[in-house]
Amino acid sequence: MSTLKTKSRKASVSADKVAKLAGVSRSAVSRAFTDGASVSPETRARVLAAADQLGYHVNHLARGLLWHRTGIVCLIVAEMQAPFQASLVEVVTRRLQAIGKVVMVLNTSGEQDSVEGALRQTLNYRADATVFISGTPPASLVNTCLENGQRVILINRADPIEGSEFISVENQSAALEACLMLKRAGCQRVAVVSSTAGTPGPEAREKAFLEAAAAHGMQVSVSRAGRTGYQTGVESARQVLATSQRPDGVFCVTDLLALGFMDAARLEFRMSIPDDLCVIGFDDIPEAGWLGYELTTFCQPLREIADHIANIVEKEDAEPGPPTILPTQVVWRKTVRP
Amino acid sequence: MSTLKTKSRKASVSADKVAKLAGVSRSAVSRAFTDGASVSPETRARVLAAADQLGYHVNHLARGLLWHRTGIVCLIVAEMQAPFQASLVEVVTRRLQAIGKVVMVLNTSGEQDSVEGALRQTLNYRADATVFISGTPPASLVNTCLENGQRVILINRADPIEGSEFISVENQSAALEACLMLKRAGCQRVAVVSSTAGTPGPEAREKAFLEAAAAHGMQVSVSRAGRTGYQTGVESARQVLATSQRPDGVFCVTDLLALGFMDAARLEFRMSIPDDLCVIGFDDIPEAGWLGYELTTFCQPLREIADHIANIVEKEDAEPGPPTILPTQVVWRKTVRP
DNA sequence: TTGTAGGCGTTATCAG
DNA sequence: CTGATAACGCCTACAA
């Protein structure tokens, strides 16, 4: 079950040793490292000097044992090398560090038992909060976290779970907007490029776009050529553009899909963007802004998501707030005719 | 100093409660969760049932207190949203999880005090090992880690520090090979595109390429237009290609630089690659394989780096091994004439 | 302001 | 095989 073994290693310096060296009691050392504790400047200085000499650092684990709070926040994420996830993890990590938290990253394959394993770690290490960036934890497991006094934060999930915090973005209105943008650009036949992954965000966008296009009387098709990623965008283009009835506008539920689609459209079908084909993405990953793409897309509010997470983590025992749905913003670049 | 506050939260379930519910002693609970402990199947079953009902999970923090080992490995990394770092973190995280470790990510800006702060966390949480993926920790801080019984692993750093483990790649031979590839492609005037960041890996490649080119009697220049990244590649191209004496071959010390350089060369200077210009990168990030680039580059052995880290972390108290220098491999694609 | 005692949740040790 | 007991490193009463 666990791989920790019984053998002990080099003893690390403890408050005891510092106390001895400084010629004070253990509690004095403790106080010297506690903000606002009543300790004379003189003793504190002596303690700090001794600590420095010995290389002493407060053991947050032991401290957490007493306080029932560890300062650890777990981030559960799949495919963290993908540009969007990587950016999100980067921002969230930085933000949480700024408020004195430390993050544990649990890399899941997105599959059920993988998520369960991650969840177990979260509990083993008594994290103060768990943030689900990817993966759909069964409600039962989320409840276990909740029961153990953790805060649970769901990002871009399908629906809230009682007792957990919920942060998402306005997928529907973005998809609707995308549809209108293509319509205004004069597109007649549109397609939505999605994936087989069934991730909540992309799925919501796909659905909303389909509905919007139908409502506007546009001819619309959908392509799901594989899991979310560049290569799937390429495959989609090969399938969709090989037909006699090529679309002249596509909404890709993810930038990575859009970039793959664009490359295949231009290089393998000699299409010109945005003249022959308009493309809209979603996420606004760094690559979307590259000279070779200049993709028009929707920007996910990474900063605000991180701020929100930080707020939730910071105010200890507030009741879970209502779901937060953040707006996205169109980033006009060059893949849609204005 | 610390942001942990004194107020306690909901009590999490402890072994005590499980023991009461199961009608056994605390020790029995402990044994039920320890591999190979002598406990009757019957008691174990009763304990496990009670634990499940209560949602009990062993507290690794308390366990770590006793064992002097936490199972935590710290990863110190800067710019983790960049493709190469993101991939490395992903692979390492996955590999460490596979051996039962859990990773704490410390996001530093790469600056001195930022690294120091990260280091403090590493010590506060009594990580078993610290992996420096980015940043150049002063030897004194590394020693503090060492003294506290931690393992220290330096990735792609300039030089080893006594007592720490050292993993790097063959920068020199790759740079030399790149030089030869350009020469064989018939390039007359070459350039090396680097950055002002002063990161050890890129710097080593820049230096080695410069020397190799000179040794081969090639006319060579260097461009450092900013920090390592796509945009700097673009800037470099604008500077380097605007001169009357354009190079016909460039070695970019990083794929991201190469991609930016290529885009600017093609779109702003109407150059054809590899006909007018050969380009070689380094890292083999996913984007390098995209249809629009097909960049010839050198593949960093991510898998082996991760395996190495895992090995070091696993064998507890072995002496630090000799520096490990891993080979890179050329990935021939389409930006260099064969 | 300071030191002493008790306890946080766990496991190793030792008696039974 | 099982239960009591003493650590682990720390913090917070409480008394001095």
XYZ file of C-alpha atoms (C1' of nucleotides) in Angstrom:
708
model
C 0.000 0.000 0.000
C 2.579 2.489 1.053
C 6.160 2.577 -0.037
C 7.471 4.353 2.988
C 9.852 2.070 4.771
C 10.696 1.804 8.372
C 14.323 2.742 8.342
C 15.219 6.156 9.615
C 17.606 8.522 7.990
C 19.763 11.312 9.159
C 18.107 13.159 11.995
C 17.092 16.624 11.024
C 17.575 19.435 13.461
C 14.685 19.958 15.820
C 13.590 22.790 18.035
C 15.100 20.908 20.923
C 18.608 21.266 19.631
C 18.117 24.898 18.853
C 16.831 25.414 22.381
C 19.884 23.790 23.872
C 22.275 25.792 21.755
C 20.511 29.039 22.542
C 20.207 28.149 26.191
C 16.434 28.539 26.330
C 13.443 26.243 26.531
C 11.729 24.502 23.631
C 8.760 26.793 23.943
C 10.947 29.825 23.540
C 12.085 28.485 20.208
C 8.532 27.838 19.200
C 7.553 31.348 20.142
C 10.443 32.862 18.287
C 9.003 31.378 15.123
C 5.404 32.285 15.797
C 4.118 35.646 14.674
C 2.835 37.768 17.501
C 3.978 35.482 20.283
C 5.198 37.167 23.416
C 8.930 36.822 23.396
C 11.578 39.371 24.122
C 13.502 40.685 21.149
C 16.633 39.541 22.867
C 15.634 35.881 23.224
C 14.196 35.831 19.754
C 17.476 37.073 18.366
C 19.414 34.428 20.275
C 17.053 31.721 19.058
C 17.156 32.906 15.475
C 20.924 32.983 15.557
C 21.111 29.468 16.917
C 18.546 28.264 14.385
C 20.492 29.793 11.584
C 23.687 28.209 12.741
C 22.085 24.780 12.933
C 20.040 25.185 9.778
C 16.799 24.735 11.647
C 13.441 25.059 9.919
C 10.067 24.682 11.570
C 8.511 21.348 10.742
C 5.210 22.245 9.126
C 4.084 18.661 9.307
C 4.312 18.499 13.078
C 2.784 21.922 13.248
C -0.045 20.788 11.017
C -0.682 17.899 13.351
C -1.529 20.342 16.073
C -3.391 22.879 14.037
C -5.305 20.499 11.850
C -4.107 22.556 8.959
C -1.137 21.768 6.808
C -0.950 24.614 4.336
C -0.997 22.026 1.566
C -3.315 22.388 -1.418
C -3.634 19.502 -3.840
C -4.024 20.085 -7.549
C -5.449 17.159 -9.454
C -4.724 17.459 -13.122
C -4.433 15.335 -16.238
C -2.220 15.970 -19.251
C -0.426 18.764 -17.514
C 2.016 19.152 -20.372
C -0.774 20.498 -22.570
C -0.463 24.263 -22.975
C -3.715 25.207 -21.318
C -3.341 22.963 -18.307
C 0.288 23.940 -17.931
C -0.609 27.624 -17.906
C -3.372 27.095 -15.405
C -1.150 25.098 -13.076
C 1.521 27.742 -13.360
C -0.799 30.583 -12.464
C -2.554 28.743 -9.667
C 0.703 27.540 -8.178
C 2.126 31.019 -8.132
C -1.013 32.517 -6.647
C -1.248 29.937 -3.880
C 2.381 30.319 -3.007
C 1.790 34.027 -2.645
C -0.636 33.365 0.194
C 1.741 30.970 1.893
C 0.291 27.719 0.649
C 2.242 24.990 -0.967
C 0.866 22.865 -3.760
C 1.001 19.183 -4.310
C 0.449 18.146 -7.879
C -1.309 14.879 -8.474
C -1.021 13.782 -12.052
C -3.874 11.571 -13.097
C -4.505 9.874 -16.365
C -8.036 11.148 -16.040
C -9.339 7.649 -15.508
C -11.477 6.709 -12.604
C -9.075 4.696 -10.459
C -6.268 7.095 -11.191
C -8.351 9.897 -9.765
C -9.170 7.756 -6.772
C -5.500 7.180 -6.106
C -4.833 10.888 -6.250
C -7.675 11.506 -3.895
C -6.221 9.080 -1.415
C -2.962 11.016 -1.398
C -4.846 14.200 -0.815
C -6.348 12.634 2.269
C -3.155 10.949 3.408
C -1.383 14.263 3.477
C -4.296 16.096 5.017
C -4.378 18.807 2.386
C -6.412 21.843 3.366
C -8.048 21.872 -0.020
C -8.214 19.872 -3.202
C -8.607 21.485 -6.590
C -9.858 19.345 -9.432
C -8.515 20.844 -12.605
C -9.254 17.735 -14.595
C -11.079 14.560 -13.960
C -14.530 13.863 -12.735
C -14.373 12.617 -9.186
C -17.354 10.550 -8.124
C -19.478 12.442 -5.636
C -18.766 9.810 -3.006
C -15.058 10.549 -3.028
C -15.640 14.255 -2.953
C -17.743 13.696 0.110
C -14.922 11.811 1.773
C -12.738 14.870 1.283
C -15.439 17.088 2.657
C -15.925 14.865 5.668
C -12.246 15.044 6.408
C -12.541 18.775 6.652
C -11.093 19.546 3.249
C -12.265 22.176 0.912
C -13.065 20.845 -2.544
C -12.865 23.062 -5.599
C -14.096 21.899 -8.986
C -12.825 23.675 -12.083
C -14.730 23.488 -15.350
C -16.711 20.472 -14.259
C -20.137 19.620 -15.533
C -22.123 20.325 -12.406
C -21.613 21.317 -8.791
C -21.529 18.774 -6.001
C -23.209 19.702 -2.740
C -20.676 21.187 -0.350
C -17.951 21.807 -2.895
C -16.919 24.990 -4.616
C -17.485 25.329 -8.305
C -15.662 27.511 -10.791
C -16.364 27.453 -14.478
C -16.469 29.709 -17.502
C -19.287 30.830 -19.734
C -19.071 28.092 -22.300
C -22.537 28.596 -23.700
C -22.295 32.270 -24.405
C -18.846 31.841 -25.918
C -20.135 29.173 -28.264
C -23.065 31.371 -29.180
C -20.756 34.287 -29.828
C -18.524 32.091 -31.971
C -21.523 31.123 -34.021
C -22.486 34.748 -34.536
C -18.951 35.690 -35.485
C -18.928 33.055 -38.206
C -22.329 34.148 -39.401
C -21.264 37.769 -39.581
C -18.190 36.683 -41.517
C -20.571 35.280 -44.084
C -19.969 31.615 -43.456
C -22.607 29.375 -44.958
C -21.603 25.925 -43.843
C -20.040 25.581 -40.429
C -18.536 22.747 -38.454
C -17.616 22.234 -34.839
C -14.396 20.375 -34.151
C -14.500 18.540 -30.875
C -13.005 15.443 -29.278
C -14.030 12.034 -28.066
C -12.729 12.742 -24.580
C -16.036 13.884 -23.167
C -14.454 16.604 -21.053
C -17.174 18.838 -19.611
C -15.939 22.195 -20.940
C -15.386 21.245 -24.565
C -18.538 19.172 -24.546
C -20.627 22.091 -23.323
C -19.191 24.302 -26.048
C -19.829 21.730 -28.727
C -23.425 21.308 -27.676
C -24.104 25.011 -27.368
C -22.557 25.747 -30.753
C -24.584 23.048 -32.426
C -27.766 24.457 -30.983
C -26.891 28.024 -31.825
C -26.025 27.166 -35.403
C -29.243 25.238 -35.850
C -31.210 28.085 -34.320
C -29.647 30.459 -36.815
C -30.522 28.201 -39.689
C -26.931 27.356 -40.512
C -25.859 24.067 -41.919
C -23.674 22.496 -39.262
C -21.707 19.302 -38.753
C -19.559 17.957 -35.971
C -16.234 16.124 -36.035
C -14.700 14.151 -33.227
C -11.563 12.464 -34.488
C -9.867 11.535 -31.210
C -8.768 12.892 -27.882
C -8.311 16.615 -27.396
C -5.069 17.733 -28.984
C -3.236 19.018 -32.019
C -3.215 15.743 -33.888
C -6.946 15.359 -33.559
C -7.379 18.777 -35.136
C -5.312 17.579 -38.074
C -7.374 14.426 -38.419
C -10.585 16.381 -38.236
C -9.469 18.641 -41.052
C -8.575 15.632 -43.173
C -12.009 14.178 -42.655
C -14.049 17.323 -42.846
C -12.261 18.998 -45.744
C -12.083 15.881 -47.900
C -15.818 15.962 -48.458
C -17.358 17.746 -51.379
C -19.253 20.013 -49.055
C -16.437 21.742 -47.245
C -17.371 24.030 -44.418
C -16.240 27.627 -44.709
C -16.185 28.226 -40.977
C -15.200 26.072 -38.028
C -15.402 26.440 -34.282
C -12.825 24.328 -32.520
C -13.637 23.730 -28.883
C -9.957 23.993 -28.027
C -7.061 26.017 -29.434
C -4.946 22.932 -29.891
C -7.610 21.449 -32.141
C -7.820 24.718 -34.041
C -4.085 24.875 -34.620
C -4.003 21.340 -35.983
C -6.996 22.054 -38.158
C -5.419 25.198 -39.560
C -2.139 23.523 -40.392
C -3.843 20.685 -42.244
C -6.236 23.037 -44.022
C -3.436 25.254 -45.262
C -0.770 22.693 -46.025
C -2.787 19.717 -47.188
C -5.789 21.427 -48.725
C -4.151 24.667 -49.821
C -6.834 26.709 -48.186
C -6.359 30.311 -47.264
C -7.414 31.515 -43.830
C -9.576 33.513 -43.330
C -10.462 33.867 -47.019
C -11.557 30.306 -47.742
C -12.068 29.313 -44.156
C -12.700 31.044 -40.856
C -11.419 29.404 -37.691
C -12.239 30.121 -34.074
C -10.587 28.451 -31.106
C -10.973 28.456 -27.357
C -8.533 28.897 -24.438
C -6.093 31.418 -25.867
C -2.981 29.367 -25.265
C 0.314 31.104 -26.060
C 0.692 29.281 -29.374
C -2.536 30.839 -30.637
C -0.766 34.176 -30.751
C 2.184 32.948 -32.759
C 2.871 34.644 -36.078
C 2.069 31.489 -38.006
C -1.417 31.233 -36.568
C -2.802 34.476 -35.156
C -5.853 32.552 -34.109
C -9.028 34.340 -33.141
C -10.132 32.722 -29.929
C -11.666 33.078 -26.489
C -9.461 33.862 -23.548
C -9.988 31.855 -20.391
C -9.662 34.076 -17.325
C -6.734 32.238 -15.748
C -5.934 35.059 -13.414
C -9.444 35.249 -12.027
C -9.712 31.515 -11.662
C -6.522 31.546 -9.627
C -7.725 34.488 -7.562
C -10.939 32.692 -6.837
C -9.159 29.571 -5.749
C -6.907 31.596 -3.512
C -9.870 33.340 -1.927
C -11.646 30.118 -1.208
C -8.563 28.537 0.266
C -7.835 31.560 2.371
C -11.123 32.096 4.162
C -11.046 28.981 6.224
C -14.462 27.884 7.199
C -16.845 29.919 5.169
C -19.805 28.103 3.754
C -19.310 27.016 0.169
C -20.348 29.859 -2.062
C -22.612 29.693 -5.086
C -21.144 28.442 -8.366
C -18.876 30.970 -9.994
C -19.191 31.294 -13.741
C -16.514 33.542 -15.171
C -16.869 35.300 -18.511
C -14.458 34.702 -21.346
C -13.287 37.321 -23.741
C -12.934 37.275 -27.497
C -9.397 37.783 -28.707
C -9.689 39.060 -32.232
C -6.777 38.080 -34.351
C -6.678 37.058 -37.983
C -8.549 33.840 -38.585
C -12.005 35.320 -38.895
C -13.054 37.988 -41.357
C -14.241 40.943 -39.302
C 6.544 34.433 8.492
C 3.974 31.724 8.230
C 0.396 32.199 7.170
C -0.960 29.213 9.022
C -3.312 30.465 11.650
C -4.159 29.031 14.957
C -7.811 28.252 14.527
C -8.680 24.634 14.097
C -11.125 23.192 11.629
C -13.271 20.151 11.470
C -11.575 17.205 13.124
C -10.601 14.554 10.649
C -11.123 10.955 11.531
C -8.227 9.393 13.378
C -7.146 5.856 14.057
C -8.612 6.214 17.500
C -12.149 6.539 16.225
C -11.707 3.636 13.869
C -10.394 1.573 16.760
C -13.404 2.383 18.881
C -15.831 1.582 16.114
C -14.091 -1.684 15.327
C -13.720 -2.534 18.990
C -9.962 -2.947 18.842
C -6.905 -0.998 19.969
C -5.164 1.777 18.069
C -2.261 -0.515 17.413
C -4.528 -2.972 15.686
C -5.676 -0.235 13.338
C -2.125 0.721 12.656
C -1.204 -2.843 11.871
C -4.176 -3.308 9.606
C -2.723 -0.583 7.430
C 0.848 -1.804 7.528
C 2.017 -4.308 4.962
C 3.252 -7.521 6.500
C 2.250 -6.699 10.045
C 1.062 -9.572 12.138
C -2.664 -9.173 12.348
C -5.383 -11.747 11.926
C -7.367 -11.531 8.705
C -10.467 -11.230 10.802
C -9.337 -8.170 12.756
C -7.950 -6.582 9.649
C -11.266 -7.006 7.906
C -13.124 -5.475 10.826
C -10.731 -2.534 10.917
C -10.889 -1.964 7.201
C -14.655 -2.022 7.287
C -14.768 0.498 10.102
C -12.199 2.675 8.363
C -14.180 2.626 5.181
C -17.348 3.533 6.972
C -15.705 6.478 8.690
C -13.653 7.536 5.689
C -10.393 7.050 7.518
C -7.044 7.523 5.816
C -3.649 7.078 7.407
C -2.089 10.416 8.232
C 1.211 10.428 6.384
C 2.275 13.524 8.234
C 2.183 11.863 11.616
C 3.736 8.778 10.106
C 6.504 10.862 8.597
C 7.174 12.373 11.988
C 8.125 8.987 13.270
C 9.951 7.683 10.263
C 11.855 10.811 9.372
C 10.621 10.276 5.877
C 7.630 11.964 4.354
C 7.364 10.566 0.848
C 7.394 14.126 -0.418
C 9.653 15.193 -3.264
C 9.949 18.878 -4.095
C 10.273 20.072 -7.666
C 11.669 23.546 -8.036
C 10.893 24.973 -11.420
C 10.566 28.299 -13.196
C 8.288 29.122 -16.133
C 6.534 25.835 -15.846
C 4.019 26.792 -18.495
C 6.753 26.617 -21.141
C 6.425 23.461 -23.239
C 9.714 21.874 -22.261
C 9.390 22.462 -18.542
C 5.764 21.416 -18.591
C 6.643 18.140 -20.284
C 9.456 17.470 -17.872
C 7.289 18.161 -14.849
C 4.603 15.928 -16.263
C 6.920 12.999 -16.827
C 8.740 13.352 -13.526
C 5.513 13.714 -11.596
C 4.085 10.603 -13.134
C 7.229 8.599 -12.555
C 7.521 9.625 -8.920
C 3.902 8.868 -8.252
C 4.493 5.409 -9.648
C 6.961 4.698 -6.856
C 4.639 6.016 -4.202
C 6.069 9.488 -3.833
C 4.104 12.641 -3.966
C 5.452 15.818 -5.494
C 5.297 19.345 -4.290
C 5.797 21.919 -6.998
C 7.564 25.095 -6.054
C 7.213 27.714 -8.717
C 10.055 30.186 -8.659
C 10.621 33.189 -10.796
C 14.158 31.939 -11.135
C 15.475 34.789 -9.098
C 17.663 34.328 -6.107
C 15.296 35.094 -3.250
C 12.492 33.285 -4.969
C 14.606 30.158 -5.000
C 15.465 30.689 -1.382
C 11.798 30.875 -0.482
C 11.139 27.639 -2.311
C 14.018 26.027 -0.524
C 12.587 27.038 2.796
C 9.337 25.300 1.959
C 11.216 22.203 0.991
C 12.760 22.179 4.432
C 9.577 23.130 6.244
C 7.818 20.138 4.800
C 10.741 17.812 5.295
C 10.803 16.619 1.713
C 12.844 13.478 1.174
C 14.418 15.017 -1.882
C 14.543 18.275 -3.787
C 14.855 18.403 -7.539
C 16.070 21.624 -9.086
C 14.664 21.758 -12.576
C 15.385 25.440 -12.920
C 17.219 27.985 -10.923
C 20.699 28.055 -9.590
C 20.630 27.537 -5.856
C 23.645 28.880 -4.019
C 25.792 26.066 -2.697
C 25.123 27.194 0.851
C 21.404 26.524 0.533
C 21.985 23.200 -1.103
C 24.126 22.301 1.852
C 21.337 23.192 4.228
C 19.150 20.694 2.417
C 21.865 18.107 2.587
C 22.401 18.684 6.269
C 18.744 18.153 6.915
C 19.040 14.728 5.404
C 17.545 15.612 2.050
C 18.663 14.359 -1.255
C 19.397 17.137 -3.734
C 19.137 16.582 -7.461
C 20.312 19.176 -9.946
C 18.985 19.012 -13.497
C 20.816 20.708 -16.346
C 22.838 22.877 -14.036
C 26.236 24.252 -14.824
C 28.281 22.218 -12.397
C 27.817 19.669 -9.633
C 27.806 20.636 -5.986
C 29.533 18.341 -3.541
C 27.052 15.902 -2.056
C 24.281 16.481 -4.567
C 23.217 14.428 -7.539
C 23.713 15.830 -10.984
C 21.829 15.031 -14.170
C 22.460 16.787 -17.444
C 22.497 16.184 -21.160
C 25.282 16.227 -23.691
C 25.033 19.833 -24.715
C 28.470 20.067 -26.267
C 28.189 17.111 -28.578
C 24.721 18.170 -29.658
C 25.971 21.631 -30.540
C 28.868 20.125 -32.422
C 26.550 17.828 -34.301
C 24.282 20.739 -35.153
C 27.258 22.558 -36.588
C 28.199 19.587 -38.724
C 24.653 19.173 -39.943
C 24.585 22.755 -41.140
C 27.956 22.372 -42.773
C 26.877 19.224 -44.583
C 23.765 21.054 -45.745
C 26.112 23.486 -47.411
C 25.513 26.447 -45.188
C 28.130 29.155 -45.519
C 27.155 31.686 -42.946
C 25.660 30.423 -39.719
C 24.191 32.004 -36.613
C 23.361 30.809 -33.159
C 20.171 32.119 -31.626
C 20.327 32.241 -27.870
C 18.887 34.239 -25.010
C 19.946 36.723 -22.383
C 18.715 34.482 -19.586
C 22.033 32.833 -18.926
C 20.477 29.431 -18.249
C 23.206 26.810 -18.055
C 21.933 24.419 -20.750
C 21.314 26.941 -23.511
C 24.465 28.781 -22.604
C 26.575 25.652 -22.907
C 25.096 24.926 -26.320
C 25.694 28.454 -27.524
C 29.304 28.371 -26.460
C 29.975 24.932 -27.904
C 28.360 25.837 -31.225
C 30.358 29.013 -31.494
C 33.577 27.127 -30.925
C 32.681 24.341 -33.313
C 31.732 26.753 -36.071
C 34.949 28.691 -35.644
C 36.946 25.472 -35.632
C 35.331 24.516 -38.914
C 36.131 27.841 -40.431
C 32.548 28.932 -40.715
C 31.463 32.483 -40.458
C 29.338 32.650 -37.312
C 27.387 35.223 -35.365
C 25.306 35.146 -32.226
C 22.002 36.772 -31.389
C 20.512 37.215 -27.950
C 17.375 39.285 -28.255
C 15.736 38.574 -24.906
C 14.674 35.852 -22.539
C 14.221 32.326 -23.797
C 10.954 32.025 -25.667
C 9.053 32.274 -28.916
C 9.014 36.046 -29.069
C 12.762 36.268 -28.670
C 13.134 33.953 -31.649
C 11.028 36.365 -33.661
C 13.098 39.338 -32.557
C 16.310 37.537 -33.358
C 15.117 36.826 -36.872
C 14.191 40.462 -37.349
C 17.637 41.544 -36.279
C 19.674 38.847 -37.943
C 17.806 38.690 -41.238
C 17.591 42.434 -41.700
C 21.327 42.671 -42.324
C 22.799 42.421 -45.778
C 24.726 39.351 -44.789
C 21.955 36.955 -43.921
C 22.912 33.618 -42.488
C 21.772 30.553 -44.380
C 21.778 28.303 -41.336
C 20.864 28.841 -37.691
C 21.146 26.805 -34.562
C 18.605 27.853 -31.964
C 19.487 26.719 -28.476
C 15.823 26.069 -27.767
C 12.897 24.901 -29.903
C 10.788 27.832 -28.847
C 13.419 30.206 -30.211
C 13.576 28.188 -33.404
C 9.828 28.292 -33.932
C 9.736 32.045 -33.515
C 12.694 32.452 -35.824
C 11.074 30.285 -38.493
C 7.786 32.144 -38.391
C 9.462 35.513 -38.761
C 11.806 34.264 -41.476
C 8.977 32.853 -43.530
C 6.312 35.460 -42.974
C 8.316 38.660 -42.684
C 11.298 37.863 -44.894
C 9.606 35.482 -47.347
C 12.324 32.936 -46.884
C 11.837 29.295 -47.691
C 12.965 26.657 -45.221
C 15.127 24.669 -45.744
C 15.940 26.066 -49.184
C 17.001 29.559 -48.211
C 17.608 28.784 -44.595
C 18.292 25.723 -42.465
C 17.082 25.721 -38.882
C 17.961 23.428 -35.992
C 16.374 23.525 -32.570
C 16.833 21.803 -29.236
C 14.424 20.048 -26.809
C 11.962 18.467 -29.212
C 8.893 19.994 -27.671
C 5.571 18.800 -29.108
C 5.139 21.947 -31.196
C 8.330 21.147 -33.103
C 6.535 18.232 -34.715
C 3.564 20.245 -35.868
C 2.800 20.260 -39.585
C 3.576 23.940 -39.868
C 7.093 23.531 -38.539
C 8.509 20.007 -38.798
C 11.578 21.252 -37.037
C 14.762 19.233 -37.057
C 15.917 19.197 -33.490
C 17.525 17.310 -30.612
C 15.376 15.240 -28.326
C 15.964 15.556 -24.606
C 15.681 12.186 -22.911
C 12.798 13.076 -20.618
C 12.010 9.497 -19.806
C 15.544 8.694 -18.738
C 15.838 11.846 -16.691
C 12.685 10.861 -14.850
C 13.908 7.300 -14.376
C 17.140 8.585 -12.972
C 15.405 10.850 -10.528
C 13.176 8.005 -9.441
C 16.164 5.740 -8.879
C 17.971 8.277 -6.794
C 14.916 9.000 -4.708
C 14.222 5.338 -4.205
C 17.527 4.068 -2.896
C 17.495 5.880 0.363
C 20.911 6.413 1.699
C 23.283 5.575 -1.078
C 26.219 7.868 -1.557
C 25.666 10.462 -4.239
C 26.648 8.969 -7.560
C 28.868 10.512 -10.218
C 27.351 13.122 -12.531
C 25.054 11.613 -15.124
C 25.286 13.049 -18.598
C 22.573 11.714 -20.853
C 22.866 11.699 -24.639
C 20.401 13.524 -26.840
C 19.167 12.280 -30.163
C 18.748 14.044 -33.462
C 15.192 14.139 -34.705
C 15.428 14.649 -38.440
C 12.468 16.482 -39.806
C 12.310 19.050 -42.557
C 14.177 22.197 -41.645
C 17.626 21.025 -42.675
C 18.635 19.795 -46.103
C 19.866 16.226 -45.682
C 8.430 37.166 29.510
C 9.570 32.489 30.509
C 9.533 27.373 31.525
C 6.714 23.008 32.312
C 3.208 19.709 31.131
C 0.051 17.726 27.983
C -1.481 16.342 23.624
C -1.825 16.204 18.114
C -1.947 11.046 15.152
C 1.054 7.716 14.220
C 4.163 3.608 14.784
C 7.890 0.545 17.245
C 8.640 -1.937 21.306
C 7.547 -4.952 24.683
C 4.511 -7.739 27.637
C 0.830 -10.680 27.586
C -1.940 -12.111 17.541
C -3.039 -8.309 20.584
C -2.918 -4.190 23.753
C -0.432 -0.677 26.472
C 3.314 2.694 26.333
C 6.834 5.689 24.671
C 8.469 8.253 21.342
C 8.410 11.739 16.819
C 8.524 17.502 16.690
C 5.641 20.809 17.644
C 2.264 24.220 19.983
C -0.712 26.024 23.688
C -2.444 26.336 28.091
C -0.918 27.154 32.717
C 1.811 28.502 36.339
C 5.887 31.009 37.741
